[in-house]
XYZ file of C-alpha atoms in Angstrom:
488
model
C 0.000 0.000 0.000
C 1.361 3.417 -1.017
C 0.430 6.140 1.431
C 0.122 9.640 0.009
C -0.250 12.820 2.034
C -2.064 15.655 0.282
C -2.478 19.170 1.666
C -4.817 21.631 -0.115
C -5.666 25.226 0.674
C -7.530 28.009 -1.143
C -5.396 30.243 -3.342
C -6.209 33.864 -4.123
C -4.205 33.982 -7.327
C -4.508 33.312 -11.044
C -3.308 29.744 -11.452
C -1.815 30.305 -14.920
C 0.220 33.281 -13.705
C 1.314 31.264 -10.680
C 2.271 28.306 -12.873
C 4.343 30.513 -15.181
C 6.359 31.787 -12.221
C 6.716 28.500 -10.372
C 7.491 26.256 -13.354
C 11.110 27.375 -13.527
C 11.974 25.100 -10.627
C 10.431 21.882 -12.021
C 11.378 19.782 -15.036
C 8.231 17.612 -14.871
C 5.084 19.558 -15.768
C 1.492 18.478 -16.395
C -1.513 20.504 -17.558
C -5.140 19.621 -18.215
C -6.890 22.961 -18.735
C -10.399 23.204 -20.108
C -11.053 26.596 -21.642
C -14.837 26.292 -21.612
C -15.268 25.689 -17.876
C -13.213 25.702 -14.651
C -11.856 22.166 -14.819
C -8.189 23.097 -14.663
C -5.197 21.316 -13.184
C -1.589 22.443 -13.537
C 0.994 20.149 -11.960
C 4.661 20.694 -11.144
C 7.250 18.086 -10.230
C 6.617 14.402 -9.692
C 5.859 13.064 -6.242
C 5.326 9.489 -7.426
C 4.269 7.466 -10.460
C 2.025 4.431 -9.987
C 1.013 1.628 -12.365
C -2.498 1.541 -10.832
C -4.395 3.438 -8.173
C -5.626 0.282 -6.471
C -2.896 0.307 -3.830
C -2.859 4.073 -3.183
C -4.123 5.354 0.146
C -4.507 9.114 0.470
C -4.628 11.216 3.617
C -6.225 14.607 2.986
C -5.143 17.539 5.133
C -5.473 21.295 4.953
C -8.497 23.613 4.926
C -9.764 22.397 1.504
C -10.839 18.794 0.902
C -9.670 18.456 -2.709
C -8.616 14.990 -3.855
C -5.030 14.532 -5.077
C -4.856 14.608 -8.860
C -3.003 11.985 -10.932
C -2.166 12.899 -14.539
C -2.166 10.240 -17.254
C -0.794 10.611 -20.797
C -1.284 7.525 -22.950
C -0.049 6.711 -26.435
C -2.353 6.133 -29.389
C -0.959 2.656 -30.042
C 1.268 1.616 -27.153
C 2.134 -1.714 -28.806
C 3.125 -0.340 -32.195
C 6.556 -1.871 -32.932
C 7.563 1.084 -35.122
C 9.855 3.586 -33.462
C 8.397 6.912 -32.456
C 10.357 10.053 -33.287
C 13.316 10.848 -31.060
C 11.302 13.278 -28.946
C 8.474 10.885 -28.101
C 10.977 8.134 -27.353
C 12.349 10.134 -24.429
C 9.068 9.977 -22.463
C 8.800 7.133 -19.927
C 5.958 4.604 -20.005
C 3.974 5.617 -16.922
C 0.273 5.494 -16.133
C -0.541 7.679 -13.123
C 1.746 10.581 -12.219
C 1.162 12.555 -9.039
C 2.799 16.008 -9.073
C 4.450 17.541 -6.031
C 2.438 20.723 -6.516
C -0.923 21.120 -8.247
C -2.645 24.421 -9.008
C -6.385 23.748 -9.212
C -9.299 25.793 -10.499
C -12.827 24.429 -10.300
C -16.323 25.678 -9.586
C -15.397 26.209 -5.932
C -12.441 28.479 -6.702
C -8.671 28.221 -6.954
C -6.492 25.988 -4.775
C -2.895 25.083 -4.074
C -2.236 21.382 -3.458
C 1.028 19.925 -2.187
C 1.567 16.154 -2.273
C 4.175 14.093 -0.441
C 5.046 10.543 0.582
C 5.417 11.806 4.144
C 3.490 14.398 6.137
C 3.488 17.650 4.191
C 5.917 20.180 5.603
C 3.995 23.363 6.468
C 6.867 25.626 5.474
C 6.812 24.204 1.962
C 3.131 25.002 1.541
C 3.682 28.531 2.850
C 6.582 29.085 0.460
C 4.620 27.921 -2.584
C 1.582 29.992 -1.586
C 3.714 33.095 -1.077
C 5.397 32.582 -4.426
C 2.049 32.163 -6.216
C 0.779 35.443 -4.758
C 3.771 37.341 -6.154
C 3.312 36.078 -9.729
C 3.173 38.884 -12.309
C 0.608 38.792 -15.060
C 1.793 36.516 -17.857
C 2.816 37.839 -21.254
C 2.606 36.273 -24.695
C 5.451 35.809 -27.124
C 5.533 35.123 -30.844
C 8.073 32.545 -31.981
C 8.959 32.397 -35.673
C 9.572 28.993 -37.198
C 10.131 27.002 -40.365
C 7.716 24.212 -41.247
C 8.883 21.418 -43.546
C 5.837 20.372 -45.542
C 5.272 16.832 -46.715
C 4.525 16.014 -50.343
C 1.059 15.699 -51.748
C 2.130 12.710 -53.806
C 3.129 10.764 -50.682
C -0.186 11.679 -49.107
C -2.059 10.552 -52.218
C -0.309 7.188 -51.996
C -1.290 6.839 -48.329
C -4.921 7.716 -49.024
C -4.914 5.382 -52.018
C -3.758 2.522 -49.793
C -6.563 3.315 -47.362
C -9.165 3.418 -50.125
C -7.906 0.114 -51.510
C -8.380 -1.467 -48.071
C -11.895 -0.045 -47.942
C -12.783 -1.309 -51.409
C -11.338 -4.711 -50.516
C -13.613 -4.944 -47.474
C -10.790 -4.909 -44.924
C -12.081 -1.733 -43.211
C -14.962 0.665 -43.632
C -12.988 3.689 -42.440
C -9.368 4.459 -41.598
C -8.027 7.636 -39.994
C -4.718 8.742 -41.489
C -2.492 11.518 -40.218
C 0.291 13.800 -41.363
C 3.418 14.662 -39.383
C 5.367 17.830 -40.172
C 8.720 18.842 -38.760
C 9.090 22.301 -37.261
C 12.295 24.248 -36.664
C 12.167 27.406 -34.572
C 14.235 30.428 -35.501
C 14.928 31.024 -31.810
C 14.664 28.939 -28.627
C 11.213 28.668 -27.031
C 9.832 27.143 -23.852
C 6.860 25.033 -22.881
C 5.559 28.094 -21.037
C 5.571 30.144 -24.262
C 3.360 27.655 -26.095
C 1.137 26.982 -23.089
C 0.283 30.657 -22.566
C -0.433 31.198 -26.270
C -2.786 28.209 -26.327
C -4.620 29.267 -23.161
C -4.941 32.940 -24.069
C -5.185 32.528 -27.842
C -8.027 31.575 -30.168
C -7.792 27.785 -29.829
C -10.967 26.104 -28.523
C -11.045 23.060 -26.278
C -8.777 21.566 -23.624
C -5.131 22.569 -23.400
C -2.753 19.670 -22.716
C 0.873 19.763 -21.621
C 3.254 17.039 -20.498
C 6.860 18.067 -20.051
C 9.545 15.561 -19.164
C 13.018 17.051 -18.733
C 13.881 18.835 -21.994
C 10.968 17.661 -24.146
C 7.280 18.455 -23.980
C 4.032 17.437 -25.613
C 1.269 20.024 -25.917
C -1.763 21.135 -27.879
C -5.424 22.038 -27.637
C -8.095 19.453 -28.407
C -11.881 19.802 -28.725
C -12.603 16.089 -28.271
C -13.683 14.668 -24.928
C -13.196 10.922 -24.648
C -14.782 10.226 -21.273
C -15.675 12.119 -18.097
C -16.719 10.486 -14.798
C -18.296 12.080 -11.736
C -19.617 9.486 -9.290
C -21.687 7.115 -11.395
C -22.348 9.757 -14.058
C -20.477 9.278 -17.326
C -20.151 11.520 -20.379
C -18.550 11.014 -23.759
C -18.638 12.603 -27.198
C -18.896 11.430 -30.805
C -16.904 13.866 -32.941
C -16.365 13.159 -36.637
C -17.284 14.918 -39.848
C -15.767 18.257 -40.839
C -16.383 21.361 -42.914
C -14.855 24.851 -42.937
C -16.248 27.699 -40.866
C -16.880 31.222 -42.123
C -16.883 34.573 -40.307
C -20.057 35.430 -42.211
C -23.034 34.075 -40.193
C -25.169 33.305 -43.244
C -22.353 31.482 -45.022
C -21.409 29.659 -41.841
C -24.964 28.420 -41.432
C -25.028 27.273 -45.062
C -21.811 25.316 -44.515
C -23.160 23.790 -41.300
C -26.384 22.674 -42.963
C -24.383 21.210 -45.802
C -22.331 19.223 -43.303
C -25.442 17.939 -41.547
C -26.851 16.772 -44.880
C -23.640 15.366 -46.374
C -23.868 11.590 -46.762
C -20.109 11.000 -46.583
C -19.623 12.971 -43.373
C -22.750 11.516 -41.778
C -21.509 7.988 -42.528
C -18.119 8.797 -40.990
C -19.863 10.221 -37.924
C -22.237 7.280 -37.554
C -19.325 4.848 -37.227
C -18.279 6.683 -34.079
C -21.821 6.934 -32.724
C -22.427 3.211 -33.094
C -19.099 2.358 -31.470
C -19.617 4.567 -28.420
C -23.241 3.474 -28.017
C -22.145 -0.173 -28.074
C -19.358 0.356 -25.502
C -21.650 2.242 -23.128
C -24.316 -0.406 -23.574
C -21.930 -3.059 -22.224
C -20.684 -1.148 -19.178
C -23.446 1.318 -18.302
C -27.174 1.754 -17.962
C -29.506 4.663 -18.762
C -27.491 5.237 -21.939
C -28.542 8.356 -23.836
C -27.079 8.965 -27.308
C -29.244 11.266 -29.487
C -30.193 10.036 -32.938
C -29.168 13.236 -34.698
C -25.841 15.105 -34.425
C -25.394 18.797 -33.785
C -22.696 21.195 -34.946
C -19.613 21.962 -32.864
C -18.491 25.394 -34.123
C -14.815 26.330 -33.924
C -12.998 29.325 -35.324
C -11.978 27.924 -38.703
C -13.742 24.588 -38.844
C -16.999 22.889 -37.822
C -17.667 19.321 -36.772
C -20.572 16.946 -36.411
C -20.950 16.187 -32.701
C -23.257 13.844 -30.797
C -23.067 13.925 -26.990
C -23.354 10.687 -25.034
C -24.157 10.135 -21.360
C -24.888 7.157 -19.137
C -24.636 5.792 -15.609
C -21.789 3.442 -14.753
C -22.472 -0.068 -13.545
C -21.064 -0.810 -10.110
C -17.442 -1.927 -10.232
C -16.606 -0.152 -13.501
C -13.976 2.571 -13.117
C -12.781 5.459 -15.247
C -9.532 3.767 -16.281
C -11.331 0.720 -17.677
C -13.825 2.959 -19.492
C -10.965 4.879 -21.054
C -9.455 1.603 -22.236
C -12.768 0.409 -23.685
C -13.423 3.653 -25.536
C -9.956 4.426 -26.846
C -9.237 4.507 -29.678
C -12.623 5.328 -31.141
C -13.311 5.171 -34.893
C -12.812 8.961 -34.853
C -9.033 8.509 -34.535
C -8.471 4.963 -35.807
C -11.265 3.804 -38.105
C -13.633 0.882 -38.126
C -13.382 -1.933 -37.271
C -11.021 -0.399 -34.709
C -8.540 -3.275 -34.428
C -8.158 -3.793 -38.152
C -7.894 -0.038 -38.725
C -5.046 0.181 -36.189
C -3.171 -2.548 -38.020
C -3.715 -0.744 -41.316
C -2.414 2.511 -39.824
C 0.767 0.689 -38.756
C 1.267 -0.404 -42.365
C 0.509 2.930 -44.030
C 2.001 5.488 -41.649
C 5.789 5.401 -41.551
C 5.920 6.748 -38.002
C 4.597 5.901 -34.567
C 2.077 8.527 -33.438
C 3.249 8.584 -29.830
C 0.843 10.639 -27.690
C -0.863 12.147 -30.736
C -4.497 10.910 -30.759
C -3.837 9.185 -27.430
C -6.009 9.440 -24.322
C -4.704 12.163 -22.004
C -6.254 13.428 -18.803
C -6.443 12.981 -15.064
C -7.969 10.808 -12.357
C -8.365 11.937 -8.764
C -7.982 9.719 -5.720
C -11.773 9.247 -5.549
C -11.787 7.785 -9.082
C -13.362 10.771 -10.833
C -11.792 12.667 -13.717
C -11.729 12.884 -17.478
C -9.702 12.050 -20.563
C -9.556 13.875 -23.864
C -8.309 12.643 -27.233
C -5.001 14.409 -27.900
C -5.784 15.985 -31.267
C -4.095 19.102 -32.720
C -0.918 18.438 -30.781
C 2.839 18.386 -31.196
C 6.039 17.353 -29.431
C 8.939 19.782 -28.994
C 12.323 20.304 -27.358
C 12.501 24.085 -27.447
C 14.269 24.216 -30.827
C 12.562 21.660 -33.072
C 9.362 19.665 -32.973
C 6.783 17.608 -34.849
C 3.147 18.636 -35.310
C 0.353 16.196 -36.123
C -3.188 16.168 -37.487
C -5.373 13.592 -39.211
C -8.647 12.929 -40.995
C -11.024 10.065 -41.630
C -10.843 8.237 -44.946
C -14.039 6.576 -46.136
C -15.367 5.497 -49.508
C -15.576 8.656 -51.586
C -12.748 10.522 -49.848
C -10.496 12.633 -52.062
C -6.830 12.916 -51.120
C -6.599 16.590 -52.092
C -9.578 17.557 -49.941
C -8.274 15.624 -46.936
C -4.800 17.143 -47.314
C -6.276 20.639 -47.186
C -8.527 19.713 -44.257
C -5.490 18.641 -42.255
C -3.796 21.939 -43.110
C -6.706 23.723 -41.433
C -6.557 21.465 -38.402
C -2.824 22.031 -37.968
C -3.473 25.709 -37.354
C -4.561 24.936 -33.806
C -1.208 23.643 -32.607
C 0.642 26.168 -34.763
C -1.307 28.970 -33.072
C 0.788 28.126 -29.996
C 3.615 30.044 -31.676
C 1.485 33.170 -32.179
C 1.753 35.481 -29.176
C 0.101 38.540 -30.641
C -3.362 39.087 -29.178
C -5.948 39.741 -31.829
C -3.594 38.867 -34.660
C -5.425 35.710 -35.670
C -8.320 37.232 -37.568
C -6.198 39.801 -39.393
C -3.726 37.165 -40.502
C -6.352 34.832 -41.893
C -7.010 36.965 -44.966
C -3.319 37.595 -45.437
C -2.474 33.897 -45.372
C -5.346 33.105 -47.716
C -4.023 35.544 -50.303
C -0.489 34.258 -49.840
C -1.642 30.674 -50.351
C -3.600 31.587 -53.479
C -0.565 33.395 -54.816
C 1.736 30.396 -54.609
C 2.680 29.212 -58.100
C 4.731 26.543 -59.762
C 7.644 28.958 -59.959
C 8.389 28.141 -56.330
C 11.188 25.679 -55.826
C 10.293 22.034 -55.877
C 11.862 21.604 -52.453
C 11.054 24.271 -49.916
C 10.478 25.093 -46.306
C 7.769 27.538 -45.308
C 9.070 30.009 -42.753
C 6.596 31.705 -40.437
C 7.784 35.155 -39.385
C 5.098 36.773 -37.270
C 2.470 36.031 -39.909
C 4.704 36.586 -42.938
C 5.445 33.713 -45.321
C 8.683 33.346 -47.212
C 10.221 30.479 -49.132
C 13.683 29.168 -48.395
C 15.647 26.276 -49.791
C 15.327 23.104 -47.754
C 17.931 20.368 -47.414
C 17.718 17.476 -49.825
C 16.038 14.345 -48.524
C 16.977 10.824 -49.471
C 14.445 9.084 -51.714
C 14.530 6.248 -49.183
C 13.256 8.491 -46.419
C 9.808 8.137 -44.886
C 7.057 9.350 -47.204
C 5.947 11.651 -44.393
C 9.151 13.696 -44.253
C 9.620 16.843 -46.265
C 10.513 15.736 -49.785
C 8.893 18.623 -51.595
C 8.143 17.959 -55.258
C 6.578 19.939 -58.034
C 3.115 18.767 -57.052
C 3.329 21.107 -54.042
C 2.984 24.438 -55.759
C -0.122 26.463 -56.445
C -2.390 23.970 -54.679
C -0.290 23.983 -51.501
C -2.005 25.174 -48.357
C 0.280 27.082 -45.993
C -0.176 25.866 -42.424
C 0.503 29.189 -40.772
C 0.492 29.741 -37.036
C -2.588 31.889 -36.868
C -6.187 31.089 -36.076
C -7.680 27.846 -34.862
C -9.153 24.664 -36.218
C -10.157 21.462 -34.525
């Protein structure tokens, strides 16, 4: 039995400001920060990591009775034999990580929590509380970068392989992704990206997991599962169209999405899967027959909420395992789609599209699907996004859809408040103006919203089809994935 001592007290401070000041002293950092409601946990340091919570015994002390919070970041396909990139490889394989310090914001207010394997030293709590109260208001910073785009021809081959598997009856849907390498023009920190995601235009839940010199972060709109007592919530999210700043045009696009047979079919795969899982482990299952629209800044999705009551003896961890991965990030049938992804994608996704979240000592918590995310070391990184391939999918359309989705994680490099909307038109005109006179191998450099073309290093023809091997098919049709705005 592992005994954990947890001391929590109210905190009269902004938890993000406090985190930005306090994070300098901790190499391990964890964030699960919902932007739509006060469900926000920001952890510093690592008190202990546990394989399960079955043997943990917690003693709560302090004036606030908040449960200790364990963070959990899980890979999309933990058994994939392919090597992940060098950044993902540096993360340990751990299930439940309890920080030394957790800054909490919920409906009851803000709190400071200190966890220990022995009685919590009062002086330590006082020192952290005093430090949090002195935190200055955070500032945002723009970081310029170069993004090495992948080739459309390689993407067309990947989509073609997926469509062949669909036509051959192996799968009905497969979710394929793109991975792009990013090089910053100057060093940046996890704090820089975190603040830009929290205070910027991205919608959803901000995720961060830093281990030593590398960190994984992003902002996802997709809830996987949430548990409070016996109450359970989930979400079916699949089917995409652009959004428009014009209300009338936006409504037209939304209605078109609701009535589009291809997108409805893609969405229904997810609905059926989640309804079936909840039917096996829950009662009072409620999954509406018709989807609604989830509006985001640059994109819209079909969304069907799901809720139920958990059967006795079923916990959040097992529900996460039953639900992940859904057809929204793998395909259907799920197992066969995962095997197909291993064959088509030349890289291991790591935490991208994995289940990331938290569980408290009472067994409540939530996990989100880690979409629109990337992994970085403060100089370079990889950003990821994907889309569902079904019968009738067109590679060019899906390539451009992913370009929109990538703007969420790339917005983490944009520190200028209010710059997103003004840059959208600029980037659109820049993209339209790209022509075949551009070099066949190029790297797009983002300089505070400006786009310029530079020569990129040559890549071996034996390299992964997902690395930047720009060819002449990436010219006028190329969509620049700039760091402004937001998409799923």
